[in-house]
Amino acid sequence: MMSKSYTNLLDLASGNFPIMGREKKRLPRVMTVAGVISELDDDQANSVTSEGPSSVVQDRIIIVANQLPIKAKRRPDNKGWSFSWDEDSLLWQLKDGLPEDMEVLYVGSLRVDVDSSEQDDVSQLLLERFKCVPAFLPHEILSKFYHGFCKQQLWPLFHYMLPFSATHGGRFDRSLWEAYVAANKIFSQRVIEVINPDDDFVWIHDYHLMVLPSFLRRRFTRLRMGFFLHSPFPSSEIYRTLPVREEILKALLNSDLIGFHTFDYARHFLSCCSRMLGLAYQSKRGYIGLEYFGRTVGIKIMPVGIHMGQMESVLRLADKDWRVQELKRQFEGKVVLLGVDDMDIFKGVNLKLLAMEQMLRQHPKWQGRAVFIQIANPARGRGKDLEEIQDEIRECCKRINESFGQPNYEPIVFIDRPVSLAERAAYYTIAECVVVTAVRDGMNLTPYEYVVCRQGTSGSDYSTETNGPQKSMLVISEFMGCSPSLSGAIRVNPWNIEATAEALNEAISMAEAEKQLRHEKHYKYVSTHDVAYWSRSFFQDMERTCKDHFRRRCWGIGLGFGFRVVALDPNFRKLSIDAIVAAYSRSKRRAILLDYDGTVMPQTSIDKTPSRQVISIIDSLCDDVRNTVFVVSGRGRESLGNWFSSCDKLGIAAEHGYFMRWSADKDWENCGQGSDFGWIQIAEPVMKLYTEATDGSSIETKESALVWHHQDADPDFGCSQAKELLDHLESVLANEPVAVKSGQFIVEVKPQGVSKGLVAEKIFTSMADAGRRADFVLCIGDDRSDEDMFEIIGNAVSSGALSSNTSVFACTVGQKPSKAKYYLDDTTEVINMLEALAEVSDISSPPESP
């Protein structure tokens, strides 16, 4: 059943937007070599794919973000526009970490409103001079997209603010979500106009464009695409309150690599994927990956840095700037603490002012000596919450200055205007300590800038001491993305005003030698982990994650934001009923091995008793004297024997082959290596211990095995407990003749030498020894235990149990990576295929040949 969240999204995903505005003229596709300029029809239904990467066109990367790294202003005569690079933009700076010969193209919107009559000329100009492709959003979409869904819903939620009331935070509004999807669709159209899918990389940035990967992946199944989230990603308890939570997760998973600033943000994302989509991640050789329909989606954890070259250039240019000396004179004899923040409800500016007030009250020695300078950059958002914070900040400044101010001394200096990087660097230079107390922040590079400015450049006035060692101090919130990287900073909980006040006092009272050591440690990290290091690392991981794209077969399935790409081995294909029926008809000795749960019985069925249709089909197959038919299952022999009691000629291998019988009139054989089950007395108490400690878990007792199930437990806790139980059991059973294995939501202990693969081998060998070597093999199953059967089939050919001419159909259920060469989508297709074989047997069942 499709969730309500998909309302209207099928139309949106196909490009039918009632609020889109008029059709814009399309840009020509950008080519990097001579050739025919082609256009890609937006209404084309099929994905664009190719069998291999181009060897002619050089690699190119398309950077996609909400805003282009471009400054735009009207010409003085009001005729046309003047454009220049925004060198403060991260998107412009990250080029330093990319390969020198790589072409960089930008797709994004402009910060200014360009009239529709000028948009084509502006687009052409930006493409030719800056290699930028602007996305022009209609006004009705832009307002709902940016100020609506992005700033009123995603931004607060990702910063842990829930809309408990209509006036506190933004309640979910489906029209805003539709505008968000529509805007992402427009961005995708601009990318499609210029992309060369075989040779280009695409790097998407931030929460504004989280569903863009789905639009691009739908068109280009092998596109090499990464996404980096610059904001926090909230815990699953917060994120799952979002009504379109699964749509966004699935859209992000259409990327090849997803980047986060910290492990906490990545861990929250992985937890959401586990709890909402049932996906488990794996860590291998330092890399984290999510298996998603045959694709491995990489998870990258790498905090961004600053542009060292730009900072050093600013310091050199500012050497003669009067501002440094003026500030030194203005605050001579004072200890300066500095805050630099955007005017935002999550920056905690009001909290740090309260902490400063508390410090002056608790430590009177700083009255008249300590000055707190707060620079507040203009607000990017708007709303009642922001207005309330601004009012509180102004009231705090006024109250503190009235309470502790003296002639020629104000403890709080509040600068509420835009401040250039050069002027900001001057303030950094004179500040003894920088204080950043955001209650939640994705990264925040203010501490990095401060450390570099305090280091200065050789022979520069921007050095904190003329010839002496440099020093700096940081008091930062533990809820910021940069906090884990700055181990020498004093970390605080900004909500704890008293503790923050003590941290301020500690920072400015600390011994000079200690300040120097902490500064050296920070500068070494900041100077080596700059923006180029970050972008280089991300791009290298994107290359590694995408290296197999052109080796695998890929195709898209699903509707709306349920769309995903299935990537499989080139030799893996869907089982053709016509092909298997033809091979079945030609053969004389057939081996048919069927798993039960998930193969002929849906996993979701509560009643696991086989239907009359299944019994009838298996009976027909067994009645054909040319067939040897087995049900090979992990279930107990009693259940299977009762369910298939009417199938006299059916062979059954129960409990993965520990018990086996060739037909109903034969006795059960014990295929295990021994009958000593003393290990149960050791394993069962351990399992009971974990069952009591893990709500939702249970123990299944079989005749030959014990199975601990945690499917109904909390996903994270259940997986964690399963790993612990596995280690515990392996330790206490090390000297016992058993195997301890983990599976899908289970940990199983069973005798050694028992597997479905050994069952298959025994059946093939017995048929060959009886002079009835199989010339047709059908082996079908759906889970990890069935892979043993698929693997053994190849070995059976080399051992002589099967001939090289045997028609082999190893088939898994579901489109997923497997050792089988064929697949069927579900149990319905399995039953239809078996029914087709049974019909052939019913038409003609000859007497058994000698």
mmCIF file of N, CA, C and O in Angstrom, residues 588-638:
data_model
loop_
_atom_site.group_PDB
_atom_site.id
_atom_site.type_symbol
_atom_site.label_atom_id
_atom_site.label_comp_id
_atom_site.label_asym_id
_atom_site.label_seq_id
_atom_site.Cartn_x
_atom_site.Cartn_y
_atom_site.Cartn_z
ATOM 1 N N LYS A 588 16.066 -35.952 -19.074
ATOM 2 C CA LYS A 588 15.587 -37.276 -18.671
ATOM 3 C C LYS A 588 15.783 -37.551 -17.178
ATOM 4 O O LYS A 588 15.113 -38.396 -16.614
ATOM 5 N N ARG A 589 16.752 -36.877 -16.545
ATOM 6 C CA ARG A 589 16.988 -37.068 -15.116
ATOM 7 C C ARG A 589 17.095 -35.687 -14.471
ATOM 8 O O ARG A 589 18.057 -34.968 -14.697
ATOM 9 N N ARG A 590 16.114 -35.359 -13.649
ATOM 10 C CA ARG A 590 16.049 -33.997 -13.130
ATOM 11 C C ARG A 590 16.161 -33.976 -11.604
ATOM 12 O O ARG A 590 15.568 -34.822 -10.933
ATOM 13 N N ALA A 591 16.908 -32.995 -11.108
ATOM 14 C CA ALA A 591 16.985 -32.744 -9.661
ATOM 15 C C ALA A 591 16.383 -31.368 -9.398
ATOM 16 O O ALA A 591 16.828 -30.374 -9.972
ATOM 17 N N ILE A 592 15.342 -31.334 -8.543
ATOM 18 C CA ILE A 592 14.649 -30.074 -8.240
ATOM 19 C C ILE A 592 14.732 -29.847 -6.733
ATOM 20 O O ILE A 592 14.189 -30.638 -5.951
ATOM 21 N N LEU A 593 15.431 -28.789 -6.323
ATOM 22 C CA LEU A 593 15.641 -28.476 -4.909
ATOM 23 C C LEU A 593 14.964 -27.146 -4.597
ATOM 24 O O LEU A 593 15.310 -26.114 -5.181
ATOM 25 N N LEU A 594 14.021 -27.177 -3.667
ATOM 26 C CA LEU A 594 13.215 -26.000 -3.351
ATOM 27 C C LEU A 594 13.365 -25.614 -1.884
ATOM 28 O O LEU A 594 13.165 -26.449 -0.991
ATOM 29 N N ASP A 595 13.708 -24.366 -1.647
ATOM 30 C CA ASP A 595 13.604 -23.816 -0.303
ATOM 31 C C ASP A 595 12.118 -23.621 0.004
ATOM 32 O O ASP A 595 11.269 -23.661 -0.903
ATOM 33 N N TYR A 596 11.786 -23.383 1.279
ATOM 34 C CA TYR A 596 10.371 -23.229 1.626
ATOM 35 C C TYR A 596 10.029 -21.759 1.925
ATOM 36 O O TYR A 596 9.445 -21.067 1.094
ATOM 37 N N ASP A 597 10.417 -21.256 3.112
ATOM 38 C CA ASP A 597 10.070 -19.883 3.490
ATOM 39 C C ASP A 597 10.752 -18.890 2.561
ATOM 40 O O ASP A 597 11.966 -18.913 2.355
ATOM 41 N N GLY A 598 9.948 -17.978 1.990
ATOM 42 C CA GLY A 598 10.472 -16.978 1.089
ATOM 43 C C GLY A 598 10.610 -17.447 -0.343
ATOM 44 O O GLY A 598 10.940 -16.662 -1.227
ATOM 45 N N THR A 599 10.344 -18.729 -0.584
ATOM 46 C CA THR A 599 10.460 -19.272 -1.944
ATOM 47 C C THR A 599 9.103 -19.736 -2.461
ATOM 48 O O THR A 599 8.601 -19.224 -3.468
ATOM 49 N N VAL A 600 8.499 -20.716 -1.790
ATOM 50 C CA VAL A 600 7.130 -21.093 -2.146
ATOM 51 C C VAL A 600 6.135 -20.587 -1.109
ATOM 52 O O VAL A 600 4.923 -20.690 -1.306
ATOM 53 N N MET A 601 6.645 -20.025 -0.022
ATOM 54 C CA MET A 601 5.799 -19.447 1.029
ATOM 55 C C MET A 601 6.283 -18.032 1.328
ATOM 56 O O MET A 601 7.438 -17.848 1.709
ATOM 57 N N PRO A 602 5.439 -17.001 1.114
ATOM 58 C CA PRO A 602 5.867 -15.621 1.376
ATOM 59 C C PRO A 602 6.325 -15.429 2.814
ATOM 60 O O PRO A 602 5.724 -15.984 3.749
ATOM 61 N N GLN A 603 7.412 -14.657 3.000
ATOM 62 C CA GLN A 603 7.936 -14.404 4.338
ATOM 63 C C GLN A 603 6.920 -13.686 5.211
ATOM 64 O O GLN A 603 6.908 -13.836 6.430
ATOM 65 N N THR A 604 6.041 -12.894 4.581
ATOM 66 C CA THR A 604 5.094 -12.083 5.355
ATOM 67 C C THR A 604 3.861 -12.855 5.806
ATOM 68 O O THR A 604 3.060 -12.335 6.582
ATOM 69 N N SER A 605 3.683 -14.083 5.316
ATOM 70 C CA SER A 605 2.495 -14.858 5.698
ATOM 71 C C SER A 605 2.567 -15.278 7.159
ATOM 72 O O SER A 605 3.614 -15.738 7.631
ATOM 73 N N ILE A 606 1.459 -15.115 7.854
ATOM 74 C CA ILE A 606 1.405 -15.551 9.244
ATOM 75 C C ILE A 606 1.159 -17.058 9.302
ATOM 76 O O ILE A 606 1.792 -17.779 10.074
ATOM 77 N N ASP A 607 0.251 -17.553 8.459
ATOM 78 C CA ASP A 607 -0.014 -18.987 8.376
ATOM 79 C C ASP A 607 0.980 -19.592 7.389
ATOM 80 O O ASP A 607 0.947 -19.320 6.196
ATOM 81 N N LYS A 608 1.877 -20.418 7.887
ATOM 82 C CA LYS A 608 2.952 -20.969 7.061
ATOM 83 C C LYS A 608 2.586 -22.312 6.420
ATOM 84 O O LYS A 608 3.418 -22.934 5.764
ATOM 85 N N THR A 609 1.358 -22.737 6.578
ATOM 86 C CA THR A 609 0.931 -23.984 5.945
ATOM 87 C C THR A 609 0.871 -23.806 4.431
ATOM 88 O O THR A 609 0.312 -22.818 3.940
ATOM 89 N N PRO A 610 1.425 -24.740 3.649
ATOM 90 C CA PRO A 610 1.409 -24.584 2.183
ATOM 91 C C PRO A 610 -0.011 -24.621 1.633
ATOM 92 O O PRO A 610 -0.881 -25.350 2.132
ATOM 93 N N SER A 611 -0.239 -23.850 0.602
ATOM 94 C CA SER A 611 -1.564 -23.800 -0.016
ATOM 95 C C SER A 611 -1.827 -25.065 -0.826
ATOM 96 O O SER A 611 -0.907 -25.827 -1.153
ATOM 97 N N ARG A 612 -3.096 -25.265 -1.186
ATOM 98 C CA ARG A 612 -3.448 -26.424 -2.014
ATOM 99 C C ARG A 612 -2.753 -26.353 -3.364
ATOM 100 O O ARG A 612 -2.379 -27.387 -3.933
ATOM 101 N N GLN A 613 -2.603 -25.145 -3.871
ATOM 102 C CA GLN A 613 -1.930 -24.984 -5.165
ATOM 103 C C GLN A 613 -0.497 -25.483 -5.093
ATOM 104 O O GLN A 613 -0.031 -26.210 -5.988
ATOM 105 N N VAL A 614 0.221 -25.118 -4.025
ATOM 106 C CA VAL A 614 1.611 -25.553 -3.878
ATOM 107 C C VAL A 614 1.683 -27.069 -3.737
ATOM 108 O O VAL A 614 2.523 -27.724 -4.376
ATOM 109 N N ILE A 615 0.792 -27.643 -2.915
ATOM 110 C CA ILE A 615 0.779 -29.108 -2.743
ATOM 111 C C ILE A 615 0.514 -29.791 -4.074
ATOM 112 O O ILE A 615 1.174 -30.786 -4.440
ATOM 113 N N SER A 616 -0.436 -29.277 -4.836
ATOM 114 C CA SER A 616 -0.785 -29.883 -6.128
ATOM 115 C C SER A 616 0.381 -29.828 -7.101
ATOM 116 O O SER A 616 0.679 -30.809 -7.807
ATOM 117 N N ILE A 617 1.073 -28.676 -7.161
ATOM 118 C CA ILE A 617 2.215 -28.528 -8.080
ATOM 119 C C ILE A 617 3.324 -29.496 -7.700
ATOM 120 O O ILE A 617 3.895 -30.193 -8.556
ATOM 121 N N ILE A 618 3.658 -29.554 -6.402
ATOM 122 C CA ILE A 618 4.741 -30.448 -5.969
ATOM 123 C C ILE A 618 4.364 -31.906 -6.213
ATOM 124 O O ILE A 618 5.201 -32.723 -6.625
ATOM 125 N N ASP A 619 3.101 -32.259 -5.996
ATOM 126 C CA ASP A 619 2.647 -33.623 -6.285
ATOM 127 C C ASP A 619 2.857 -33.976 -7.758
ATOM 128 O O ASP A 619 3.318 -35.066 -8.094
ATOM 129 N N SER A 620 2.492 -33.050 -8.637
ATOM 130 C CA SER A 620 2.645 -33.297 -10.078
ATOM 131 C C SER A 620 4.107 -33.480 -10.449
ATOM 132 O O SER A 620 4.453 -34.363 -11.247
ATOM 133 N N LEU A 621 4.987 -32.670 -9.869
ATOM 134 C CA LEU A 621 6.417 -32.807 -10.151
ATOM 135 C C LEU A 621 6.959 -34.133 -9.629
ATOM 136 O O LEU A 621 7.774 -34.793 -10.287
ATOM 137 N N CYS A 622 6.500 -34.527 -8.442
ATOM 138 C CA CYS A 622 6.982 -35.786 -7.856
ATOM 139 C C CYS A 622 6.474 -37.007 -8.625
ATOM 140 O O CYS A 622 7.152 -38.049 -8.680
ATOM 141 N N ASP A 623 5.281 -36.903 -9.213
ATOM 142 C CA ASP A 623 4.714 -38.037 -9.949
ATOM 143 C C ASP A 623 5.455 -38.323 -11.247
ATOM 144 O O ASP A 623 5.325 -39.407 -11.816
ATOM 145 N N ASP A 624 6.216 -37.365 -11.724
ATOM 146 C CA ASP A 624 7.026 -37.577 -12.938
ATOM 147 C C ASP A 624 8.253 -38.391 -12.537
ATOM 148 O O ASP A 624 9.082 -37.946 -11.747
ATOM 149 N N VAL A 625 8.393 -39.600 -13.096
ATOM 150 C CA VAL A 625 9.463 -40.518 -12.685
ATOM 151 C C VAL A 625 10.849 -39.982 -13.048
ATOM 152 O O VAL A 625 11.860 -40.486 -12.550
ATOM 153 N N ARG A 626 10.899 -38.986 -13.917
ATOM 154 C CA ARG A 626 12.203 -38.420 -14.277
ATOM 155 C C ARG A 626 12.697 -37.418 -13.233
ATOM 156 O O ARG A 626 13.814 -36.923 -13.321
ATOM 157 N N ASN A 627 11.869 -37.109 -12.224
ATOM 158 C CA ASN A 627 12.186 -36.052 -11.261
ATOM 159 C C ASN A 627 12.579 -36.598 -9.898
ATOM 160 O O ASN A 627 11.971 -37.554 -9.393
ATOM 161 N N THR A 628 13.587 -35.973 -9.313
ATOM 162 C CA THR A 628 13.907 -36.142 -7.894
ATOM 163 C C THR A 628 13.683 -34.776 -7.253
ATOM 164 O O THR A 628 14.433 -33.824 -7.526
ATOM 165 N N VAL A 629 12.634 -34.675 -6.437
ATOM 166 C CA VAL A 629 12.219 -33.385 -5.894
ATOM 167 C C VAL A 629 12.466 -33.359 -4.388
ATOM 168 O O VAL A 629 12.063 -34.286 -3.673
ATOM 169 N N PHE A 630 13.112 -32.292 -3.923
ATOM 170 C CA PHE A 630 13.383 -32.119 -2.491
ATOM 171 C C PHE A 630 12.959 -30.730 -2.041
ATOM 172 O O PHE A 630 13.171 -29.738 -2.760
ATOM 173 N N VAL A 631 12.355 -30.654 -0.844
ATOM 174 C CA VAL A 631 12.194 -29.387 -0.131
ATOM 175 C C VAL A 631 13.332 -29.324 0.880
ATOM 176 O O VAL A 631 13.468 -30.203 1.731
ATOM 177 N N VAL A 632 14.181 -28.293 0.760
ATOM 178 C CA VAL A 632 15.345 -28.138 1.634
ATOM 179 C C VAL A 632 15.121 -26.884 2.477
ATOM 180 O O VAL A 632 15.143 -25.761 1.964
ATOM 181 N N SER A 633 14.900 -27.069 3.765
ATOM 182 C CA SER A 633 14.461 -25.957 4.611
ATOM 183 C C SER A 633 15.161 -25.975 5.957
ATOM 184 O O SER A 633 15.688 -27.012 6.389
ATOM 185 N N GLY A 634 15.126 -24.842 6.624
ATOM 186 C CA GLY A 634 15.640 -24.763 7.979
ATOM 187 C C GLY A 634 14.608 -25.163 9.011
ATOM 188 O O GLY A 634 14.920 -25.267 10.201
ATOM 189 N N ARG A 635 13.387 -25.402 8.583
ATOM 190 C CA ARG A 635 12.314 -25.779 9.516
ATOM 191 C C ARG A 635 12.506 -27.213 10.021
ATOM 192 O O ARG A 635 13.209 -28.018 9.430
ATOM 193 N N GLY A 636 11.800 -27.518 11.129
ATOM 194 C CA GLY A 636 11.904 -28.841 11.739
ATOM 195 C C GLY A 636 11.224 -29.915 10.910
ATOM 196 O O GLY A 636 10.314 -29.644 10.121
ATOM 197 N N ARG A 637 11.653 -31.161 11.101
ATOM 198 C CA ARG A 637 11.122 -32.275 10.289
ATOM 199 C C ARG A 637 9.653 -32.564 10.606
ATOM 200 O O ARG A 637 8.913 -33.010 9.737
ATOM 201 N N GLU A 638 9.214 -32.284 11.839
ATOM 202 C CA GLU A 638 7.821 -32.562 12.187
ATOM 203 C C GLU A 638 6.875 -31.666 11.395
ATOM 204 O O GLU A 638 5.890 -32.144 10.814
#
